[in-house]
Coordinates of C-alpha atoms and ligand atoms in Angstrom, one line a residue:
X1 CA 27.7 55.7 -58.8
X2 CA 26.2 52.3 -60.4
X3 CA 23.3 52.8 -62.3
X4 CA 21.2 49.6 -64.0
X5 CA 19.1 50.0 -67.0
X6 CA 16.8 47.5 -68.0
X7 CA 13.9 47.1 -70.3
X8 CA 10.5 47.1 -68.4
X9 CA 8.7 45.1 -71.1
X10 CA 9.5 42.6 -74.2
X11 CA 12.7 44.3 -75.2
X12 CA 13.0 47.0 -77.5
X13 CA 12.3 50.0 -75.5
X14 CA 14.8 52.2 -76.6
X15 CA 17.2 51.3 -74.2
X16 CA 20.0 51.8 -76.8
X17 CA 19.2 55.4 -77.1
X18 CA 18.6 55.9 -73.4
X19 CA 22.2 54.2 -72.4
X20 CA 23.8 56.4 -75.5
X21 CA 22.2 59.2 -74.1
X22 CA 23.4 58.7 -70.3
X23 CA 27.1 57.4 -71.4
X24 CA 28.6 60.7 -71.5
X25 CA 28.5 60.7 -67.7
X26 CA 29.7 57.3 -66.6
X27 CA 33.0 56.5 -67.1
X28 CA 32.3 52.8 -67.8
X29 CA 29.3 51.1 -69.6
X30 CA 29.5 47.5 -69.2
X31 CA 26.4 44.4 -71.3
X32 CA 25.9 41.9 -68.0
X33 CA 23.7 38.8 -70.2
X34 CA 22.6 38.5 -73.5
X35 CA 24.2 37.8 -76.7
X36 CA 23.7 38.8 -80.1
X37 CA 20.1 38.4 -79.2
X38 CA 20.3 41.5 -78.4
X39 CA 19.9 44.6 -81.3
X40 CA 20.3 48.5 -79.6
X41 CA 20.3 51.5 -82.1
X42 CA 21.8 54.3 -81.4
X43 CA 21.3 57.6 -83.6
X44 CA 23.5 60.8 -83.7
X45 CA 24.5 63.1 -86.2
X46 CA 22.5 61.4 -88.7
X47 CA 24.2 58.2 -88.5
X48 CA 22.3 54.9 -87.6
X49 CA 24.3 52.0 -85.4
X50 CA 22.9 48.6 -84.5
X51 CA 24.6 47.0 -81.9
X52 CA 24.0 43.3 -80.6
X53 CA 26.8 43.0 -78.4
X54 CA 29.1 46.2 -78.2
X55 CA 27.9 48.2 -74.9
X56 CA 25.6 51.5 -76.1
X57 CA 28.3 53.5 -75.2
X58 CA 30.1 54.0 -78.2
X59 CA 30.3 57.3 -79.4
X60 CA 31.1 58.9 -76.1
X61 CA 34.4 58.4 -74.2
X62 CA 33.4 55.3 -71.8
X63 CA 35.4 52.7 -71.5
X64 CA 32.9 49.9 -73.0
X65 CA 33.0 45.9 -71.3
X66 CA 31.7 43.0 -71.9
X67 CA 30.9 41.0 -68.6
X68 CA 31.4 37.4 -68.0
X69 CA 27.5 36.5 -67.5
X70 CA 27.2 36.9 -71.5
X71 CA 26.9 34.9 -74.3
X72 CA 28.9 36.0 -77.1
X73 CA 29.9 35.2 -80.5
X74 CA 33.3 36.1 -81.7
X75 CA 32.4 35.9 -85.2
X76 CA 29.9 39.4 -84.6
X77 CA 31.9 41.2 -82.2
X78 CA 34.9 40.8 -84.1
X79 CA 32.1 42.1 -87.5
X80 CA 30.7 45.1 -85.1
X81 CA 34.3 46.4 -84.1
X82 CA 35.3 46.4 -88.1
X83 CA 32.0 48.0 -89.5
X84 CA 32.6 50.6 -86.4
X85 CA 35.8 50.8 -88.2
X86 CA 34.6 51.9 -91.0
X87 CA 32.8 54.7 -89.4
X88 CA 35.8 56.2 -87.8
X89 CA 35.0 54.5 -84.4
X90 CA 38.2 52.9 -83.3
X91 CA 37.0 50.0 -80.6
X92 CA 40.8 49.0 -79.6
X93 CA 41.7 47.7 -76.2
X94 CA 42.0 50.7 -74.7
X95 CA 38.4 51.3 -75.6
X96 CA 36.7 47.7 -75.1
X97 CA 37.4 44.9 -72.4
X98 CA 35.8 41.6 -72.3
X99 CA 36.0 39.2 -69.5
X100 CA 37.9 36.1 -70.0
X101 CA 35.0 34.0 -68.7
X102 CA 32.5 35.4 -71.4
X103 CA 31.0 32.1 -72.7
X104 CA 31.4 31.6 -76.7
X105 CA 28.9 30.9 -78.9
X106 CA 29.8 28.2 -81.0
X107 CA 28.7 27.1 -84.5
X108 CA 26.9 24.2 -83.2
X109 CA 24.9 26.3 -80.8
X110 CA 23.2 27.8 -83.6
X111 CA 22.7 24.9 -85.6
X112 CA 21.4 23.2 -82.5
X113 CA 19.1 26.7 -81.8
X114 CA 17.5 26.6 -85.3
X115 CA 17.0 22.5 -85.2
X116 CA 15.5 22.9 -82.1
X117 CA 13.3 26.1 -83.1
X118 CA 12.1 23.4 -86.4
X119 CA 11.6 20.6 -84.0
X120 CA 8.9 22.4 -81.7
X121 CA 5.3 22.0 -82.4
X122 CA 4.9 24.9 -80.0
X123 CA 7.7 27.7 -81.2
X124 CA 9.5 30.6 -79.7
X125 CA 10.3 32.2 -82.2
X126 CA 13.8 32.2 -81.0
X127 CA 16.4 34.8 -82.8
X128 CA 18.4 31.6 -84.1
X129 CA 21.5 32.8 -82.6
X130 CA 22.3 30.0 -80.5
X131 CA 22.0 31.9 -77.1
X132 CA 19.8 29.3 -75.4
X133 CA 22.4 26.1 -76.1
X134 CA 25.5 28.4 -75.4
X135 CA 23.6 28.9 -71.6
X136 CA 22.5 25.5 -71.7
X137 CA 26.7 24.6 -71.6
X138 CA 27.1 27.5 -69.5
X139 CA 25.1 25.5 -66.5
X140 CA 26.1 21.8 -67.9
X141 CA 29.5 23.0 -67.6
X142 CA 30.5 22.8 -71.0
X143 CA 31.1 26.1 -72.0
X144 CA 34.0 27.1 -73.8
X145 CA 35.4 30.8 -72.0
X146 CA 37.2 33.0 -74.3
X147 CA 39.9 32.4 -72.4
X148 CA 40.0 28.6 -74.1
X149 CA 39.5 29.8 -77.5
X150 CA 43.0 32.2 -77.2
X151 CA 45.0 28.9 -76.4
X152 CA 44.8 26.6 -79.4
X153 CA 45.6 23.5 -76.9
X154 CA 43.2 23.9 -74.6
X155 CA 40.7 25.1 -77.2
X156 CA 41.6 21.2 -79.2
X157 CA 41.5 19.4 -75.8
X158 CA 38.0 20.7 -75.2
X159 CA 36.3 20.4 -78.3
X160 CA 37.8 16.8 -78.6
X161 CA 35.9 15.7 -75.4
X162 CA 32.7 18.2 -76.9
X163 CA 32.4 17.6 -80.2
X164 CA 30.9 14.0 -80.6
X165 CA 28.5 15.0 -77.9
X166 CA 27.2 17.9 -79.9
X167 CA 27.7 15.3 -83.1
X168 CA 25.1 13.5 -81.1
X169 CA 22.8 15.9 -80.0
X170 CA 22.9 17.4 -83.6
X171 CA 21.8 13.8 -85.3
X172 CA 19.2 13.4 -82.5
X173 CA 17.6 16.0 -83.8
X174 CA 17.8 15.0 -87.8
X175 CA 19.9 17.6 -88.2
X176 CA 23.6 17.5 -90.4
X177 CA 26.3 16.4 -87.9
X178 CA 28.9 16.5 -90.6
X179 CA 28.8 20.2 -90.6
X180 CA 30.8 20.0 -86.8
X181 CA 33.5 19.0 -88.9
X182 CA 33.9 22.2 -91.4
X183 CA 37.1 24.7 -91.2
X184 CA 35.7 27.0 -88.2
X185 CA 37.8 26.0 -85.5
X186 CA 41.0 27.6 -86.9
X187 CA 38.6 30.4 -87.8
X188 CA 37.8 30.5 -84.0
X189 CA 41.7 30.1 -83.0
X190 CA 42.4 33.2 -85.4
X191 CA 39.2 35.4 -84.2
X192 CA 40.4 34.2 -80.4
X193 CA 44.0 35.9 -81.4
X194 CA 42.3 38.5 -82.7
X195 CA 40.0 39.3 -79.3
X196 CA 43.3 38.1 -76.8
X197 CA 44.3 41.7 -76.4
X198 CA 40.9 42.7 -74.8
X199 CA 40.9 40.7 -72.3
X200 CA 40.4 41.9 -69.2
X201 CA 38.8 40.9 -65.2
X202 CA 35.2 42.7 -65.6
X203 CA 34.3 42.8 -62.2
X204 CA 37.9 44.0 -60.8
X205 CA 37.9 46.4 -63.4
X206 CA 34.0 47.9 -61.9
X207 CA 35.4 47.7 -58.8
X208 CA 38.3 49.9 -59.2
X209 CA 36.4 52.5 -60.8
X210 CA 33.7 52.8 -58.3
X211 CA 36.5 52.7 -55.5
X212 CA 37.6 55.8 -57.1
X213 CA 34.6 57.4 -57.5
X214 CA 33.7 56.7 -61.3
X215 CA 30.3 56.0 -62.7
X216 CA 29.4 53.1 -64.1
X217 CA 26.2 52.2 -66.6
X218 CA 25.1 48.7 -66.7
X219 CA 23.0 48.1 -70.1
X220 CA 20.7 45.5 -70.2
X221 CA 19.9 43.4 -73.1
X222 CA 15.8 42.3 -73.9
X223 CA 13.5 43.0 -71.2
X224 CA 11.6 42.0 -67.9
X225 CA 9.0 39.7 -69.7
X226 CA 11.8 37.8 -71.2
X227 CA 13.6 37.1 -68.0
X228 CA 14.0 33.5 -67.7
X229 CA 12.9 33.2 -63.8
X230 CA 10.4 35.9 -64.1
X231 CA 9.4 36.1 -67.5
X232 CA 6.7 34.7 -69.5
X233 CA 8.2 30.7 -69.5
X234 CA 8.9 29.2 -71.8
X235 CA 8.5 32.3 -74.5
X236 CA 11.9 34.2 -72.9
X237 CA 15.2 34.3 -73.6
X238 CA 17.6 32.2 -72.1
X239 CA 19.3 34.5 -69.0
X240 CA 17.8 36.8 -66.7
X241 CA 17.1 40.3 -67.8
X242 CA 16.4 42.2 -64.5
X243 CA 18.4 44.3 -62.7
X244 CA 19.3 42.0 -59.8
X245 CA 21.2 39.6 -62.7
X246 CA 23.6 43.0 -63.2
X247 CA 25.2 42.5 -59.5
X248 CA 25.0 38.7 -60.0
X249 CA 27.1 38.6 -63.9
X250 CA 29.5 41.4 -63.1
X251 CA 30.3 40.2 -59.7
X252 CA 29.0 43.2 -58.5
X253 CA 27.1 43.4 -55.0
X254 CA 23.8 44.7 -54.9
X255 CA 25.1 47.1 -51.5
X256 CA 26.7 49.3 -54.6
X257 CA 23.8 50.3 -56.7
X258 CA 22.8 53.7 -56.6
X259 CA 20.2 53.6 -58.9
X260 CA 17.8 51.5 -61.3
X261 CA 16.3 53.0 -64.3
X262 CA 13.8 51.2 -66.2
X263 CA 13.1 51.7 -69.4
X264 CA 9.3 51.9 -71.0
X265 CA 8.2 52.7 -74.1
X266 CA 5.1 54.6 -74.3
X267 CA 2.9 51.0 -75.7
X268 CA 4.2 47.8 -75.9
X269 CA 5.8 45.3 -78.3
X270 CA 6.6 41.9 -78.5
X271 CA 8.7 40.1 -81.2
X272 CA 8.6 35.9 -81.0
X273 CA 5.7 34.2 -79.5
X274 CA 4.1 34.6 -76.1
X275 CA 1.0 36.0 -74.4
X276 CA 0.6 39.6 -74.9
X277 CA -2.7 40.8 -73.0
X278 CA -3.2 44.2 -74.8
X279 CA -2.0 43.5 -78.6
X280 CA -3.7 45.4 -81.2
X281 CA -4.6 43.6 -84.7
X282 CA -6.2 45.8 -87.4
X283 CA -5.6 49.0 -88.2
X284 CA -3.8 50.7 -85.0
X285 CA -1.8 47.6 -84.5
X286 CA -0.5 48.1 -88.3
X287 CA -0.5 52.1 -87.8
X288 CA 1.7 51.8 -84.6
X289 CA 3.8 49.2 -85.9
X290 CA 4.8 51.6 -89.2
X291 CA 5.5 54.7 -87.6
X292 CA 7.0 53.1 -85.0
X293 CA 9.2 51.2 -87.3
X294 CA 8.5 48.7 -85.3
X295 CA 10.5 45.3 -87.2
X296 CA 13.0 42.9 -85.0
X297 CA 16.5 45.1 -84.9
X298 CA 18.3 41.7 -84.7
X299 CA 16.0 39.6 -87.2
X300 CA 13.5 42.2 -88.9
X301 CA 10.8 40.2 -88.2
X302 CA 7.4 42.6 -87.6
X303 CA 6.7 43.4 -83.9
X304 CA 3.3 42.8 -82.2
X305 CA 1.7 45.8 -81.0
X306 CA -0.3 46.7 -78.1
X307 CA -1.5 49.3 -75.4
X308 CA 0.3 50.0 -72.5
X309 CA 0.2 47.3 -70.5
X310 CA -0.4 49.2 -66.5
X311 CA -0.6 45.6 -64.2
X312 CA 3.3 44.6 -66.0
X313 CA 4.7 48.1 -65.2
X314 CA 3.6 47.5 -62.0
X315 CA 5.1 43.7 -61.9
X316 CA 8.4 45.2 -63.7
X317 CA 8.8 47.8 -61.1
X318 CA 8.5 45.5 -58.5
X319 CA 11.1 42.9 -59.9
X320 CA 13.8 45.4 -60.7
X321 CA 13.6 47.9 -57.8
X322 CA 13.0 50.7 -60.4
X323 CA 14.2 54.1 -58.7
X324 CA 13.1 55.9 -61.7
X325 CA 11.2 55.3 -65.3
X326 CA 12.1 56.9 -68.8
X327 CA 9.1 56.7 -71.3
X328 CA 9.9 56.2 -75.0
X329 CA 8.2 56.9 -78.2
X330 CA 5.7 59.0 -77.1
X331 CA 5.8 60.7 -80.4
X332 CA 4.3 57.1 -81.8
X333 CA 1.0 58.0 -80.1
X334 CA 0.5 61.4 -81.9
X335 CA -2.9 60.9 -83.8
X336 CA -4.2 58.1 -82.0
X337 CA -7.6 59.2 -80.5
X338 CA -8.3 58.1 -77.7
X339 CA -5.3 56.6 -76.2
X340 CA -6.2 53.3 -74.4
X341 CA -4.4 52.5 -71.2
X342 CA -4.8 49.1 -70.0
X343 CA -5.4 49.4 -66.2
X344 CA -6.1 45.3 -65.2
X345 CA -7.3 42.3 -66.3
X346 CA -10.5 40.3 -66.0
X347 CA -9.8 36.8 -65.6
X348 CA -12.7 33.9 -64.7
X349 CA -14.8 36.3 -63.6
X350 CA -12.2 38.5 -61.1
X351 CA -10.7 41.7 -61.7
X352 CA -6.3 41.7 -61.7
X353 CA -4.5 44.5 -60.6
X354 CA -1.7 42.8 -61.5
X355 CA -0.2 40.0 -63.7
X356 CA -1.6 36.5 -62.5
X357 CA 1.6 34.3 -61.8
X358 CA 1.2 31.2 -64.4
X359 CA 1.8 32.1 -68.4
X360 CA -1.4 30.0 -69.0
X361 CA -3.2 32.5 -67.5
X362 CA -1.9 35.4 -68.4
X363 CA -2.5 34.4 -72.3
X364 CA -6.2 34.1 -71.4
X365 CA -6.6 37.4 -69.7
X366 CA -9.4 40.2 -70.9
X367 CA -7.4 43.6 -70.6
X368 CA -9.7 46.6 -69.3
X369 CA -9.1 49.9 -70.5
X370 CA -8.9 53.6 -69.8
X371 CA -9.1 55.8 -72.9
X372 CA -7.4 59.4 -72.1
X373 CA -7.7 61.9 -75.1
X374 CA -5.2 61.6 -77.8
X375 CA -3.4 64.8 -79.3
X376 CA -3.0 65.6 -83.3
X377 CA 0.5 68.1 -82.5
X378 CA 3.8 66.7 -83.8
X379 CA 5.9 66.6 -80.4
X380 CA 9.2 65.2 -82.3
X381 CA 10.7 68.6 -81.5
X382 CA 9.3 69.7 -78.5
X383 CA 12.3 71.0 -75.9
X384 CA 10.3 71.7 -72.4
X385 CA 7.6 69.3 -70.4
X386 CA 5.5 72.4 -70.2
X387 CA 5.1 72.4 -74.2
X388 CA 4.0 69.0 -74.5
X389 CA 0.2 68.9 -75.7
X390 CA -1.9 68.9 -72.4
X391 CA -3.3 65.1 -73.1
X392 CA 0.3 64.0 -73.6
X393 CA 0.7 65.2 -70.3
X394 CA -2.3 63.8 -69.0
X395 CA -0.6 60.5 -70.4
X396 CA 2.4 60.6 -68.3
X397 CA 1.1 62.0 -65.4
X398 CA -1.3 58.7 -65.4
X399 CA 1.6 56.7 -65.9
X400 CA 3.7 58.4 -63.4
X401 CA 0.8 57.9 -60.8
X402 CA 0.2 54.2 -61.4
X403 CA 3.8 53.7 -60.7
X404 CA 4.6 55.7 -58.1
X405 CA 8.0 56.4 -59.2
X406 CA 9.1 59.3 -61.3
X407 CA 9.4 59.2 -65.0
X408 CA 12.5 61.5 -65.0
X409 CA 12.8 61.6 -69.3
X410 CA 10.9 61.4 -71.9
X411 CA 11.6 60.3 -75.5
X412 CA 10.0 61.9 -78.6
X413 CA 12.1 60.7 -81.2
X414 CA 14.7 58.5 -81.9
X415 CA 17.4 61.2 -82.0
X416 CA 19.8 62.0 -79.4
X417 CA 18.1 66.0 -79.4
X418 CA 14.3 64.5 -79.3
X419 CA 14.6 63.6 -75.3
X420 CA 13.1 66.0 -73.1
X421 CA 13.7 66.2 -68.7
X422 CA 11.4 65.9 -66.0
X423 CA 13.7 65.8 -63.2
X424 CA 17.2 65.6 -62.7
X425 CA 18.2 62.0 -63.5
Ligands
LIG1 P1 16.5 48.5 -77.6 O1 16.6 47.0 -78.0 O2 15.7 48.6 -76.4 O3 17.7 49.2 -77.6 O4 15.5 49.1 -78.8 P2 15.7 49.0 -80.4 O5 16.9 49.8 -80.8 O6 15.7 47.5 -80.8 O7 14.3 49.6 -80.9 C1 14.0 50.9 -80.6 C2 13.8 51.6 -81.9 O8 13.1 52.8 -81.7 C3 15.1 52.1 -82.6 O9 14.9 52.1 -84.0 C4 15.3 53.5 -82.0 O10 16.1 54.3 -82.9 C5 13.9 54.0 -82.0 N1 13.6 55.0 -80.9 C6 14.0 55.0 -79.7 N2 13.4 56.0 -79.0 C7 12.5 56.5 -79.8 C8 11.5 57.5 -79.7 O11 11.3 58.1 -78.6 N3 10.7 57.8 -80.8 C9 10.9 57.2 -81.9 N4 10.1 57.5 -82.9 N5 11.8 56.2 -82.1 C10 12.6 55.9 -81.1
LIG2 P1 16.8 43.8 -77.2 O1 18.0 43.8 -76.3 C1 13.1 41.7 -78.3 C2 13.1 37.3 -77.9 C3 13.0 36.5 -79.2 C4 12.2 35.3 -78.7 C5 12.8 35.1 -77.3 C6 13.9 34.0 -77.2 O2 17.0 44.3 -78.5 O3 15.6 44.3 -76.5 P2 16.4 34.0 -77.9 O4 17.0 34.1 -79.3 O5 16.9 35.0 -76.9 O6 16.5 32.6 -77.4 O7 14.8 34.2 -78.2 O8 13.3 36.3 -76.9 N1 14.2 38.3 -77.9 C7 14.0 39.6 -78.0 N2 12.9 40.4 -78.2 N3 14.3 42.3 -78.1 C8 15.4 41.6 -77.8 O9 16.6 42.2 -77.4 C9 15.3 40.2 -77.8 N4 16.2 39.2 -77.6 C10 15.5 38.0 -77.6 O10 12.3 37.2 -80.2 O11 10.9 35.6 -78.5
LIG3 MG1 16.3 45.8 -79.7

């Protein structure tokens, strides 16, 4: 079985606790794009993890790999496996594999992230970890692989023809060029010895274990809105987040997928800049944002916070071939009477069912609304569908008929024990 998971919206959905929640039945769980962008909790037993590059899968026995289609900096993979470390969670070869064509982020791709983040009179709102220029090399072909930072020669070779380039670039933007010339190359030689022994061929390694009847989980990092084809240009990440990008970066073709779970969360968020059609300033903007914790996992930055946004489900669906949906944070709704439900958009004077194609235009949208009745019940420990609150199953059902596609789970808090099952997954 190959199952995708991606984020239906901005990111943040939950999709850490979904994939940490489904790992304990696929025998691998593999990241396919991304970088450190990227910030996934996971909670169990008490314990918080937040993950930016390691797969979700950590605390159950899944092999865990990296694919080559991400972006990732040595520095924080090599800081995640030692903090795991220090919570008894051994990440050693035999656990982790990353592909020897995994792109590195480099020092100067941050530098040259934040410069360019300074320099634009309209921002981002980037997460300043350099994913954007580390893609930009990937497609200029000027990446450097993890397989050149294990070989100090070729690793030299490279940055001699690279270097006065990114000198360049770095000046170009007023930026300190001299900083290219600091100690962390023989920082990136020894953290290159220190990943060499998880090396491994990410797509040969899928292959195998589907050939022989294993499961594998592919996690996606951010979410549909921040795709860079089909996003919301230019305020998206820099790779594509939908589920077709999983068979693309792990080499995998799309004749294996069994099945494509996206995840929702029950309103929606947005951290950086970009249109968001249904966000909510005042009072239930600040309300859902508190008990929803909702602050950047990767920068802390607050979250913007809006109603469920009905004509991007549909638009999310229909770009990731969603077999089934999993709503989270439900419980975050709990005292808000009525619910709102945003069901399409006016625009110049015509009704949208669905999400018009140009940014532009999306930013100057007029959401309409359903309100369904709220409920006052704390559902954070709530074991069976049938005990949910009637109007917080009115909620799903509406969801669940808009989409046309089951909602097979549904999350009530952000402990492994607060999910509940609608179907089988
Ligand atoms: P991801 O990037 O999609 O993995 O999501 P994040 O981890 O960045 O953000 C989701 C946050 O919500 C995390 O702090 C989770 O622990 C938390 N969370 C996940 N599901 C639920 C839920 O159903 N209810 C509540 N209250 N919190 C949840
Ligand atoms: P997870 O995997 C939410 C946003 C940034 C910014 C834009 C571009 O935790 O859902 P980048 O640094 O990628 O060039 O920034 O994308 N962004 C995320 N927003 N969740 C994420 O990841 C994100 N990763 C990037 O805030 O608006
Ligand atoms: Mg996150």
């Amino acid at each position: 079985m190959f199952t995708i998971i991606t984020g239906s919206q901005f990111g943040d959905e939950g999709k850490g606790k979904i994939v940490d929640l489904l790992s304990t039945n696929y025998q691998i769980v593999v990241r396919f794009q991304g970088g450190d962008n990227a910030g996934h909790t996971i909670i169990a037993e008490g314990k918080k993890f937040k993950l930016h590059i390691i797969p979700s899968g950590i605390l159950s026995q899944s092999r865990l790999l990296v694919g080559p289609g991400t972006v990732m900096n040595p520095e924080i993979i090599v800081s995640e496996i030692d903090n795991l470390a220090k919570s008894n969670i051994k990440i050693t070869p035999e656990k982790l594999g990353i592909d020897a064509k995994t792109s590195i982020i480099m020092p100067y791709h941050i530098q040259l992230d934040e410069l360019n983040e300074i320099a634009r009179q309209n921002k981002i709102g980037t997460t300043k970890r350099g994913i954007g220029f580390a893609y930009i090399d990937k497609v200029a072909r000027d990446e450097i692989q993890l397989a050149d930072i294990i070989d100090k020669h070729r690793f030299k070779q490279r940055l001699e023809k690279l270097l006065p380039q990114k000198k360049e670039a770095i000046a170009s933007f007023g930026g300190d060029s001299d900083k290219i010339d600091g100690d962390w190359v023989n920082r990136y030689i020894q953290l290159g010895q220190t990943l060499k022994s998880y090396i491994t061929d990410v797509s040969y390694e899928i292959h195998n274990a589907l050939e022989d009847g294993k499961n594998v989980l592919a996690e996606g990092a951010q979410g549909t809105y921040l795709d860079v084809i089909h996003g919301t240009q230019k305020y998206v990440t820099s790779s594509s987040t939908i589920a077709g990008s999983a068979c693309a970066n792990l080499g995998i073709g799309p004749t294996r997928v069994t099945n494509v779970i996206g995840i929702v969360k029950a309103y929606i968020t947005r951290v950086g800049e970009g249109p968001l059609p249904t966000e909510l300033g005042g009072k239930i903007g600040d309300q859902i944002r508190k008990n929803g914790g909702e602050y950047g996992t990767t920068t802390g930055r607050p979250r913007r916070c809006g109603w469920l946004d009905i004509p991007m489900l549909r638009k999310a669906i229909n770009l990731n071939g969603y077999t089934q949906l999993v709503l989270t944070k439900l419980d975050i709704l709990t005292k808000l009477s009525p619910v709102k439900i945003c069901t399409g958009y006016k625009l110049n004077g015509k009704t949208l069912k669905y999400p018009p194609l140009q940014t532009h235009e999306l930013a100057n949208v007029s959401p309409e609304y359903t309100e369904l009745e709220g409920w006052n019940q704390d559902i954070t420990n709530i074991k069976h569908y049938s005990e949910l609150p009637g109007a917080a199953r009115d909620y799903i059902q509406y969801i669940e008929n808009v989409a046309k596609i089951p909602i097979t789970s549904i999350s009530l808090g952000a402990g492994r024990e607060q999910t509940i099952t609608k179907d089988k997954i």
